[in-house]
Short mmCIF file of C-alpha atoms in Angstrom, two decimals:
data_model
loop_
_atom_site.label_atom_id
_atom_site.label_comp_id
_atom_site.label_asym_id
_atom_site.label_seq_id
_atom_site.Cartn_x
_atom_site.Cartn_y
_atom_site.Cartn_z
CA PHE A 1189 -19.39 11.16 4.99
CA VAL A 1190 -20.72 14.50 5.67
CA ASP A 1191 -23.17 15.37 3.36
CA VAL A 1192 -23.63 14.14 -0.77
CA GLY A 1193 -25.09 16.03 -3.28
CA ALA A 1194 -23.91 17.09 -7.23
CA LEU A 1195 -22.07 20.10 -8.35
CA ASP A 1196 -21.33 21.21 -12.18
CA HIS A 1197 -23.26 17.59 -13.15
CA GLN A 1198 -20.38 15.30 -10.71
CA ALA A 1199 -21.25 13.68 -8.14
CA VAL A 1200 -19.71 14.73 -4.98
CA ILE A 1201 -19.42 13.48 -1.34
CA LEU A 1202 -17.75 15.51 0.92
CA THR A 1203 -15.52 14.40 3.92
CA GLU A 1204 -14.24 16.38 7.00
CA LEU A 1205 -11.49 18.78 6.27
CA LEU A 1206 -8.33 17.59 8.49
CA ARG A 1207 -5.32 19.75 8.82
CA GLY A 1208 -1.98 18.78 9.54
CA THR A 1209 -0.39 15.72 9.15
CA ASP A 1210 0.20 12.12 9.96
CA LEU A 1211 2.97 10.67 12.48
CA GLY A 1212 4.87 9.23 9.83
CA GLN A 1213 5.78 12.26 7.85
CA LEU A 1214 6.47 14.17 11.70
CA LEU A 1215 8.61 11.52 12.45
CA GLN A 1216 10.83 11.81 8.93
CA ARG A 1217 10.97 15.60 9.37
CA ALA A 1218 12.68 15.38 12.65
CA VAL A 1219 16.24 13.61 13.75
CA PRO A 1220 15.26 10.21 15.13
CA ALA A 1221 14.95 11.00 19.02
CA PRO A 1222 12.99 8.91 22.32
CA TRP A 1223 9.58 11.19 23.26
CA PRO A 1224 8.67 11.84 26.71
CA PRO A 1225 6.48 9.27 28.20
CA ALA A 1226 3.85 11.38 28.79
CA ALA A 1227 3.24 12.35 25.28
CA VAL A 1228 3.67 8.18 24.32
CA ALA A 1229 1.11 7.51 26.70
CA ALA A 1230 -1.32 10.25 25.50
CA LEU A 1231 -1.19 9.10 22.38
CA LEU A 1232 -1.29 5.88 22.98
CA ALA A 1233 -4.44 6.46 24.80
CA ALA A 1234 -5.50 8.12 22.15
CA LEU A 1235 -5.34 5.51 19.26
CA LEU A 1236 -6.72 2.76 21.80
CA GLU A 1237 -9.82 4.91 22.13
CA ALA A 1238 -9.90 4.99 18.31
CA LEU A 1239 -9.46 1.15 18.00
CA ASP A 1240 -11.88 0.64 20.84
CA PHE A 1241 -14.88 2.24 19.08
CA ALA A 1242 -13.74 0.60 15.37
CA HIS A 1243 -13.28 -3.23 17.06
CA GLY A 1244 -16.56 -2.32 18.97
CA LEU A 1245 -18.42 -1.78 15.36
CA GLY A 1246 -16.38 -4.88 14.11
CA VAL A 1247 -14.46 -3.54 11.89
CA ILE A 1248 -10.59 -4.27 12.14
CA HIS A 1249 -7.91 -1.48 10.62
CA ARG A 1250 -5.35 -4.28 9.41
CA ASP A 1251 -2.72 -1.22 8.71
CA ILE A 1252 -2.09 0.82 11.79
CA LYS A 1253 1.30 2.26 11.52
CA PRO A 1254 2.58 5.85 11.64
CA GLU A 1255 1.24 6.93 8.01
CA ASN A 1256 -2.51 6.02 9.41
CA ILE A 1257 -2.32 8.16 12.48
CA PHE A 1258 -3.05 11.80 11.49
CA LEU A 1259 -2.70 14.44 14.11
CA GLU A 1260 -4.37 17.41 13.91
CA PRO A 1261 -3.73 20.70 15.72
CA ILE A 1262 -6.11 22.62 17.87
CA VAL A 1263 -6.55 26.24 18.38
CA ASP A 1264 -6.47 27.20 21.86
CA GLY A 1265 -3.87 29.84 22.40
CA SER A 1266 -0.94 27.24 23.59
CA ASN A 1267 2.53 27.26 21.79
CA PRO A 1268 2.71 24.78 20.21
CA PRO A 1269 -0.97 23.73 19.98
CA PRO A 1270 -2.27 20.48 21.51
CA VAL A 1271 -2.99 18.12 19.04
CA ARG A 1272 -6.27 15.48 18.09
CA LEU A 1273 -5.44 11.87 17.08
CA ARG A 1274 -7.40 10.44 13.70
CA VAL A 1275 -7.34 6.83 12.50
CA VAL A 1276 -7.40 7.31 8.80
CA ASP A 1277 -7.18 5.09 5.73
CA LEU A 1278 -9.47 2.28 6.33
CA GLY A 1279 -8.94 1.04 2.78
CA ILE A 1280 -8.11 -2.25 3.52
CA ALA A 1281 -10.36 -2.59 6.68
CA LYS A 1282 -11.81 -6.14 7.76
CA VAL A 1283 -15.36 -6.63 8.80
CA LEU A 1284 -15.09 -9.73 11.28
CA GLN A 1285 -18.49 -10.81 9.38
CA GLU A 1286 -17.10 -11.09 6.00
CA ARG A 1287 -15.15 -13.82 4.45
CA PRO A 1288 -15.47 -16.40 7.81
CA ASP A 1289 -13.31 -18.78 5.66
CA GLY A 1290 -10.06 -16.81 6.15
CA GLN A 1291 -9.35 -16.42 2.31
CA SER A 1292 -8.75 -12.56 2.52
CA GLN A 1293 -5.52 -11.71 1.36
CA VAL A 1294 -2.65 -10.48 3.61
CA MET A 1295 -2.12 -7.29 3.37
CA GLY A 1296 -0.95 -4.33 5.65
CA SER A 1297 2.68 -3.07 6.35
CA VAL A 1298 5.05 -5.75 7.10
CA ARG A 1299 6.88 -3.65 9.60
CA TYR A 1300 3.84 -3.42 11.98
CA MET A 1301 1.94 -6.57 10.77
CA ALA A 1302 0.94 -9.21 13.74
CA PRO A 1303 2.37 -12.68 13.15
CA GLU A 1304 -0.92 -14.23 13.04
CA ARG A 1305 -1.23 -11.79 10.10
CA PHE A 1306 1.00 -13.97 7.91
CA ALA A 1307 -1.00 -16.79 8.26
CA ARG A 1308 -4.28 -15.22 7.08
CA GLU A 1309 -5.48 -14.74 10.49
CA THR A 1310 -7.61 -11.39 11.16
CA GLY A 1311 -8.90 -10.21 14.86
CA PRO A 1312 -8.52 -7.29 17.05
CA GLY A 1313 -5.07 -8.35 18.43
CA VAL A 1314 -3.39 -6.95 14.69
CA ASP A 1315 -3.96 -3.70 15.35
CA LEU A 1316 -3.64 -4.24 19.39
CA TYR A 1317 0.10 -5.41 18.00
CA ALA A 1318 0.63 -2.36 15.69
CA ALA A 1319 -0.16 0.05 18.23
CA GLY A 1320 2.36 -1.82 20.70
CA LEU A 1321 5.25 -1.24 18.23
CA ILE A 1322 4.28 2.18 17.53
CA ALA A 1323 4.52 3.25 20.84
CA TRP A 1324 7.99 1.48 21.68
CA GLU A 1325 9.35 3.00 18.32
CA LEU A 1326 8.19 6.55 19.91
CA LEU A 1327 10.18 5.54 23.44
CA THR A 1328 12.94 3.99 21.92
CA GLY A 1329 13.55 6.30 19.23
CA ARG A 1330 13.83 3.94 16.91
CA PRO A 1331 11.71 1.06 14.93
CA ALA A 1332 11.43 -2.28 16.75
CA CYS A 1333 11.04 -4.30 13.72
CA PRO A 1334 14.63 -3.52 11.73
CA THR A 1335 13.50 -4.48 8.13
CA ASP A 1336 10.63 -3.96 5.48
CA VAL A 1337 11.65 -6.86 3.54
CA PRO A 1338 8.76 -8.99 3.76
CA ALA A 1339 10.49 -12.49 4.14
CA ALA A 1340 12.72 -11.18 6.87
CA ALA A 1341 10.16 -9.07 8.73
CA MET A 1342 8.12 -11.97 8.71
CA ARG A 1343 10.57 -14.20 10.03
CA TRP A 1344 11.73 -11.18 12.81
CA HIS A 1345 7.60 -11.34 13.96
CA HIS A 1346 7.67 -15.33 13.99
CA THR A 1347 10.94 -15.64 16.08
CA THR A 1348 12.13 -12.34 17.06
CA GLY A 1349 9.66 -9.74 18.31
CA ALA A 1350 10.12 -6.64 20.45
CA PRO A 1351 12.15 -6.91 23.53
CA PRO A 1352 10.82 -5.74 26.55
CA VAL A 1353 10.53 -1.53 26.55
CA ALA A 1354 12.09 -1.60 29.73
CA GLU A 1355 15.42 -2.61 28.42
CA ALA A 1356 15.78 0.07 25.95
CA ARG A 1357 14.50 2.77 27.72
CA PRO A 1358 15.00 2.25 31.45
CA GLY A 1359 13.16 3.76 34.09
CA LEU A 1360 9.18 4.14 32.12
CA PRO A 1361 6.89 4.29 34.22
CA ALA A 1362 5.56 1.01 35.04
CA ALA A 1363 2.30 1.03 33.95
CA LEU A 1364 3.26 2.65 30.30
CA ALA A 1365 5.83 -0.64 30.41
CA ALA A 1366 3.83 -3.30 31.11
CA THR A 1367 1.16 -1.90 28.78
CA VAL A 1368 3.55 -1.69 25.74
CA ASP A 1369 5.05 -5.20 26.24
CA ALA A 1370 1.80 -6.68 26.45
CA LEU A 1371 0.43 -5.00 23.26
CA THR A 1372 3.85 -6.12 21.10
CA ALA A 1373 3.66 -10.01 22.62
CA ARG A 1374 3.56 -12.40 19.55
CA ASP A 1375 0.76 -14.31 21.15
CA PRO A 1376 -2.25 -12.63 20.59
CA ALA A 1377 -3.91 -13.90 23.98
CA ALA A 1378 -1.36 -12.32 25.70
CA ARG A 1379 -2.92 -8.90 24.02
CA GLY A 1380 -5.71 -9.54 25.72
CA PRO A 1381 -9.38 -9.50 23.55
CA ARG A 1382 -9.80 -5.46 23.79
CA ALA A 1383 -8.21 -2.30 23.30
CA ARG A 1384 -10.59 -1.19 26.60
CA ASP A 1385 -7.82 -3.61 28.49
CA ALA A 1386 -4.71 -2.04 27.13
CA LEU A 1387 -6.16 1.51 28.31
CA ASP A 1388 -7.42 0.36 31.33
CA ARG A 1389 -3.91 -1.06 32.39
CA LEU A 1390 -2.82 2.67 31.46
CA GLY A 1391 -5.05 3.70 34.33
CA ALA A 1392 -4.19 7.63 35.41
CA LEU A 1393 -1.27 8.00 32.63
CA ALA A 1394 -4.57 7.91 30.02
CA PRO A 1395 -6.03 11.33 29.72
CA PRO A 1396 -9.82 12.02 29.23
CA PRO A 1397 -11.71 10.13 26.14
CA GLY A 1398 -11.09 12.87 23.13
CA GLN A 1399 -8.92 15.40 25.25
CA PRO A 1400 -6.01 16.97 22.60
CA PHE A 1401 -2.60 16.34 23.84
CA ALA A 1402 0.79 17.51 23.43
CA VAL A 1403 3.31 16.11 21.46
CA PRO A 1404 7.43 16.91 21.65
CA LEU A 1405 7.36 18.09 17.83
CA PRO A 1406 5.30 20.82 15.93
CA VAL A 1407 2.80 19.34 13.84
CA PRO A 1408 2.77 21.62 9.93
CA VAL A 1409 -0.50 22.23 8.62
CA SER A 1410 -1.04 22.86 4.97
CA ALA A 1411 -3.26 25.67 5.81
CA PRO A 1412 -3.45 28.62 8.75
CA LEU A 1413 -5.67 27.34 11.59
CA ALA A 1414 -8.25 29.33 12.74
CA PRO A 1415 -10.45 28.69 15.58
CA ALA A 1416 -13.49 26.46 14.93
CA PRO A 1417 -16.97 27.72 15.52
CA ALA A 1418 -18.40 26.21 19.05
CA ARG A 1419 -21.10 23.31 18.52
CA PRO A 1420 -22.37 20.97 20.46
CA PRO A 1421 -20.32 18.13 21.43
CA GLY A 1422 -20.24 15.09 18.83
CA ALA A 1423 -21.70 17.24 16.09
CA PRO A 1424 -20.45 17.21 12.51
CA PRO A 1425 -18.72 20.29 11.08
CA PRO A 1426 -21.16 22.32 9.25
CA LEU A 1427 -21.71 22.22 5.52
CA PRO A 1428 -20.18 25.03 3.41
CA ALA A 1429 -23.04 26.87 1.70
CA GLY A 1430 -23.91 26.66 -2.13
CA LEU A 1431 -23.87 22.88 -2.92
CA PRO A 1432 -26.45 21.81 -4.98
CA GLY A 1433 -28.49 18.69 -3.80
CA ALA A 1434 -27.27 19.05 -0.24
CA SER A 1435 -29.40 18.06 2.47
CA PRO A 1436 -30.15 21.21 5.01
CA ASN A 1437 -29.07 18.90 7.62
CA PRO A 1438 -26.02 17.10 7.25
CA THR A 1439 -26.44 13.92 9.67
CA ALA A 1440 -29.78 13.28 7.39
CA LEU A 1441 -28.69 11.70 4.57
CA PRO A 1442 -30.88 12.32 0.76
CA PRO A 1443 -33.20 8.84 0.73
CA ALA A 1444 -32.27 6.42 -1.90
CA SER A 1445 -34.05 6.93 -5.32
CA GLY A 1446 -33.93 6.35 -8.81
CA PRO A 1447 -31.66 3.60 -10.23
CA LEU A 1448 -28.85 4.23 -7.58
CA GLY A 1449 -31.21 3.30 -4.63
CA PRO A 1450 -32.64 -0.32 -3.89
CA ALA A 1451 -36.28 -0.92 -4.96
CA GLY A 1452 -39.06 0.57 -2.74
CA ALA A 1453 -36.74 3.08 -0.85
CA THR A 1454 -38.93 5.70 1.20
CA GLN A 1455 -38.28 8.92 1.97
CA GLY A 1456 -39.03 7.77 5.32
CA GLY A 1457 -36.83 4.10 5.82
CA PRO A 1458 -32.79 3.50 6.14
CA SER A 1459 -30.97 4.72 2.66
CA ALA A 1460 -27.31 4.60 1.58
CA PRO A 1461 -25.59 7.69 0.97
CA THR A 1462 -26.72 8.62 -2.63
CA LEU A 1463 -27.34 11.81 -4.67
CA ALA A 1464 -30.40 14.07 -4.35
CA PRO A 1465 -33.51 12.86 -6.06
CA VAL A 1466 -33.55 15.00 -9.55
CA PRO A 1467 -36.57 17.53 -8.85
CA THR A 1468 -39.46 17.48 -11.13
CA GLU A 1469 -39.75 20.32 -13.93
CA ASP A 1470 -41.24 20.85 -16.86
CA PRO A 1471 -39.51 19.60 -19.96
CA HIS A 1472 -40.20 22.58 -21.81
CA THR A 1473 -39.81 25.22 -19.30
CA ALA A 1474 -36.42 23.81 -17.76
CA PRO A 1475 -33.21 25.33 -18.35
CA VAL A 1476 -31.00 23.01 -20.30
CA PRO A 1477 -27.82 22.20 -19.12
CA PRO A 1478 -24.62 23.37 -20.98
CA PRO A 1479 -23.43 20.68 -22.70
CA PRO A 1480 -20.44 18.51 -21.71
CA PRO A 1481 -17.18 19.95 -23.13
CA ALA A 1482 -15.89 18.19 -26.12
CA PRO A 1483 -12.95 15.67 -25.14
CA ALA A 1484 -9.60 16.79 -26.28
CA PRO A 1485 -8.37 14.99 -29.12
CA ALA A 1486 -5.77 11.60 -28.89
CA PRO A 1487 -2.33 12.58 -29.17
CA ALA A 1488 -1.29 10.98 -32.43
CA PRO A 1489 0.42 7.45 -32.01
CA ALA A 1490 3.98 7.40 -32.01
CA PRO A 1491 5.76 6.06 -34.41
CA PRO A 1492 7.29 2.24 -33.94
CA ALA A 1493 10.88 2.53 -32.80
CA ARG A 1494 13.28 1.27 -35.76
CA GLY A 1495 14.79 -2.01 -35.02
CA PRO A 1496 17.84 -3.08 -36.75
CA VAL A 1497 18.20 -2.94 -40.08
CA SER A 1498 17.72 -6.19 -41.72
CA LEU A 1499 20.89 -8.60 -42.64
CA THR A 1500 19.20 -9.66 -45.89
CA ASN A 1501 18.47 -6.29 -47.24
CA LEU A 1502 22.19 -5.17 -46.13
CA LEU A 1503 23.56 -8.26 -48.12
CA LEU A 1504 21.26 -7.91 -51.23
CA ALA A 1505 22.71 -3.93 -50.68
CA ALA A 1506 26.09 -5.37 -50.92
CA ILE A 1507 25.28 -7.74 -53.97
CA LEU A 1508 23.67 -5.00 -56.08
CA GLY A 1509 26.75 -2.84 -55.52
CA VAL A 1510 28.58 -5.85 -56.94
CA LEU A 1511 26.25 -5.71 -60.20
CA VAL A 1512 26.66 -2.35 -60.54
CA LEU A 1513 30.24 -2.24 -60.10
CA GLY A 1514 30.78 -3.87 -63.04
CA CYS A 1515 28.58 -1.89 -64.92
CA ALA A 1516 29.13 1.52 -63.43
CA GLY A 1517 32.67 1.62 -62.04
CA SER A 1518 33.00 4.03 -58.85
CA LEU A 1519 28.96 4.42 -58.34
CA GLY A 1520 29.45 0.30 -57.80
CA MET A 1521 32.07 0.84 -55.03
CA VAL A 1522 29.88 3.54 -53.03
CA VAL A 1523 27.17 1.19 -53.13
CA LEU A 1524 29.11 -1.83 -52.08
CA SER A 1525 30.94 0.25 -49.43
CA TYR A 1526 27.96 1.58 -47.70
CA GLY A 1527 26.66 -2.29 -47.80
CA LEU A 1528 29.61 -3.73 -46.00
CA SER A 1529 29.38 -0.46 -43.58
CA ALA A 1530 25.96 -1.03 -42.75
CA TRP A 1531 26.16 -4.95 -42.54
CA LEU A 1532 28.95 -4.35 -39.74
CA THR A 1533 26.84 -1.89 -37.84
CA ALA A 1534 24.12 -3.81 -37.69
CA TRP A 1535 26.33 -7.17 -36.48
CA SER A 1536 27.69 -5.03 -33.80
CA LEU A 1537 24.15 -4.19 -32.62
CA ASP A 1538 22.99 -7.51 -32.43
CA GLN A 1539 26.13 -8.50 -30.02
CA ALA A 1540 25.27 -5.29 -28.00
CA THR A 1541 21.61 -6.54 -27.95
CA ALA A 1542 23.13 -10.27 -26.95
CA THR A 1543 25.23 -9.11 -24.49
CA THR A 1544 21.70 -6.99 -22.71
CA GLU A 1545 19.52 -10.00 -23.16
CA GLN A 1546 22.36 -12.20 -21.63
CA ALA A 1547 22.56 -9.86 -18.59
CA ARG A 1548 18.73 -9.85 -18.11
CA HIS A 1549 18.63 -13.37 -18.32
CA ASP A 1550 21.19 -13.68 -15.35
CA ALA A 1551 19.10 -11.03 -13.33
CA SER A 1552 15.96 -13.26 -13.76
CA HIS A 1553 17.81 -16.66 -12.51
CA GLN A 1554 19.31 -14.25 -9.40
CA ILE A 1555 15.87 -12.74 -8.83
CA VAL A 1556 14.07 -16.33 -9.09
CA ASP A 1557 16.48 -17.55 -6.90
CA GLU A 1558 16.36 -15.40 -3.88
CA THR A 1559 12.61 -15.26 -4.03
CA ALA A 1560 12.65 -19.08 -3.85
CA LYS A 1561 14.83 -18.72 -0.37
CA ALA A 1562 12.30 -16.39 0.88
CA ILE A 1563 9.69 -19.10 -0.09
CA GLN A 1564 11.38 -21.24 2.09
CA ARG A 1565 11.95 -19.39 4.98
CA TYR A 1566 8.76 -18.38 4.83
CA ALA A 1567 7.12 -22.07 5.29
CA GLU A 1568 9.67 -22.99 7.82
CA ALA A 1569 8.09 -19.96 9.80
CA VAL A 1570 4.47 -20.44 8.93
CA GLY A 1571 4.59 -24.28 9.00
CA HIS A 1572 2.87 -24.34 5.30
CA VAL A 1573 4.29 -23.37 1.81
CA PRO A 1574 2.19 -20.21 1.25
CA ARG A 1575 -0.75 -20.44 -1.01
CA ASP A 1576 0.31 -17.93 -3.56
CA LEU A 1577 2.87 -14.87 -3.96
CA ALA A 1578 0.57 -12.70 -2.30
CA GLU A 1579 0.41 -14.23 1.12
CA MET A 1580 3.87 -13.14 1.14
CA GLY A 1581 3.20 -9.52 -0.14
CA LEU A 1582 5.51 -10.79 -3.21
CA GLU A 1583 2.26 -10.50 -5.63
CA ASP A 1584 4.27 -8.02 -7.78
CA ALA A 1585 7.67 -9.99 -8.04
CA GLN A 1586 8.71 -9.93 -12.01
CA ASP A 1587 11.72 -11.07 -13.64
CA ALA A 1588 14.43 -9.11 -15.25
CA TRP A 1589 12.41 -8.80 -18.79
CA GLY A 1590 9.15 -7.48 -16.61
CA HIS A 1591 7.29 -10.79 -16.65
CA PRO A 1592 5.25 -11.86 -13.38
CA LEU A 1593 7.16 -14.71 -11.53
CA VAL A 1594 5.15 -17.78 -11.75
CA TYR A 1595 3.91 -19.78 -8.47
CA GLU A 1596 2.63 -23.09 -8.49
CA ARG A 1597 1.88 -24.73 -5.35
CA ARG A 1598 1.97 -29.13 -5.46
CA GLY A 1599 0.84 -30.74 -2.65
CA ARG A 1600 3.25 -29.96 0.10
CA GLY A 1601 5.73 -28.70 -2.43
CA TRP A 1602 5.90 -25.39 -4.80
CA ARG A 1603 7.62 -24.42 -8.02
CA LEU A 1604 8.36 -21.04 -8.90
CA ALA A 1605 9.72 -19.99 -12.12
CA SER A 1606 10.40 -17.14 -14.79
CA LEU A 1607 9.49 -17.86 -18.13
CA GLY A 1608 11.94 -16.06 -20.07
CA ARG A 1609 12.63 -12.99 -22.64
CA ASP A 1610 8.89 -13.95 -24.32
CA GLY A 1611 7.04 -14.77 -21.25
CA LYS A 1612 5.44 -18.49 -22.33
CA LYS A 1613 6.50 -21.70 -21.09
CA GLY A 1614 9.20 -23.30 -23.27
CA GLY A 1615 11.58 -22.39 -25.68
CA ARG A 1616 15.35 -22.40 -26.44
CA GLY A 1617 18.39 -20.58 -24.61
CA MET A 1618 17.16 -17.09 -23.29
CA ASP A 1619 13.50 -17.93 -24.29
CA ALA A 1620 13.52 -21.08 -21.75
CA ASP A 1621 11.54 -20.74 -18.09
CA TYR A 1622 13.95 -20.93 -15.28
CA GLY A 1623 12.20 -22.45 -12.27
CA ARG A 1624 13.39 -23.75 -8.86
CA THR A 1625 11.02 -26.36 -6.85
CA GLY A 1626 10.99 -26.92 -2.83
CA ARG A 1627 9.22 -28.26 -0.08
#
């Protein structure tokens, strides 16, 4: 955060503007090809510097992947310009002091997830492992983990792992190959306890900290780059002028006050980023803010979808046609014909609906069977059955009717079920739930 304030009666948080693209998008725009060792060593060193800083604060990122590595071009007259690396998206970052019981959910991208993460273990090694797999991918031109399927990726991380990078690309500098092989080790102890250890192994291959480096692909930007004004090293970028409520010094956040801040907050004490205090004014002379715009009228609800015509009503129409036939002759014949035609149409619709429901029923059985196989493979690899589907990254698993799969852990065993068409336990036919059990 650069600063906080208010704008048009809305709370505003200012963050630094980054121009460039993330490594994942950069790799998708180009034909897969190995990067030069010097470029990979520079990127890996910059990534390890960022991780060393975060780990020093007790924060584990837990989702290091190319999409969370941002490359920002620096205008210095060279073509293409060098880039600066930023680690972004700490949405699932783990603070080591939190949840010492280890009950946090398994979250992250399975292609770069360390083996111990599937057992809900978190430490600096999970970020180092992902950094090593990214370097392995850049050096070889292909991902080390060949799949994004959670169960298959988990098995690969536990039983296979990345082969020595020199086997996939001979002739690499020994220090770079040794560093990547250590970072991609399945044993966390082999990776080293700190990112600084990996930086030391790179030795002279690592550029000075904070120095921009060159990459072999052009980095697109969303807007033309302009030379940034010179400012002291370590100082935050200047705050755009004209923001109401912004503090004159971007590094001095306004003190907490009012209902948003802790009781007893003072001007000189520590505070969290909050809105700037509202100035005290005479209520009789203070300008009245314009009323907020009236909310747009809610759209009219869509008319309910019409279901199949009731067979009972159609049968009554046919009987009515027979009665009228005896009284009105040709008019009764018309009514009878309409009743029989409508009845045949409704019968055809019922048959088509039954066929569709049977297909969903069969698909739900297949989904349960495949998920059960994944649970069994997970239990074999980890040594225990999962606590829930979220532990495997399958918390969104649904049957063909869109109902969540029900997973129950029973001692050393488990049961998985699809609840059928109505989403409830019990029932008959396609309403009956279908389950699998295992140990």
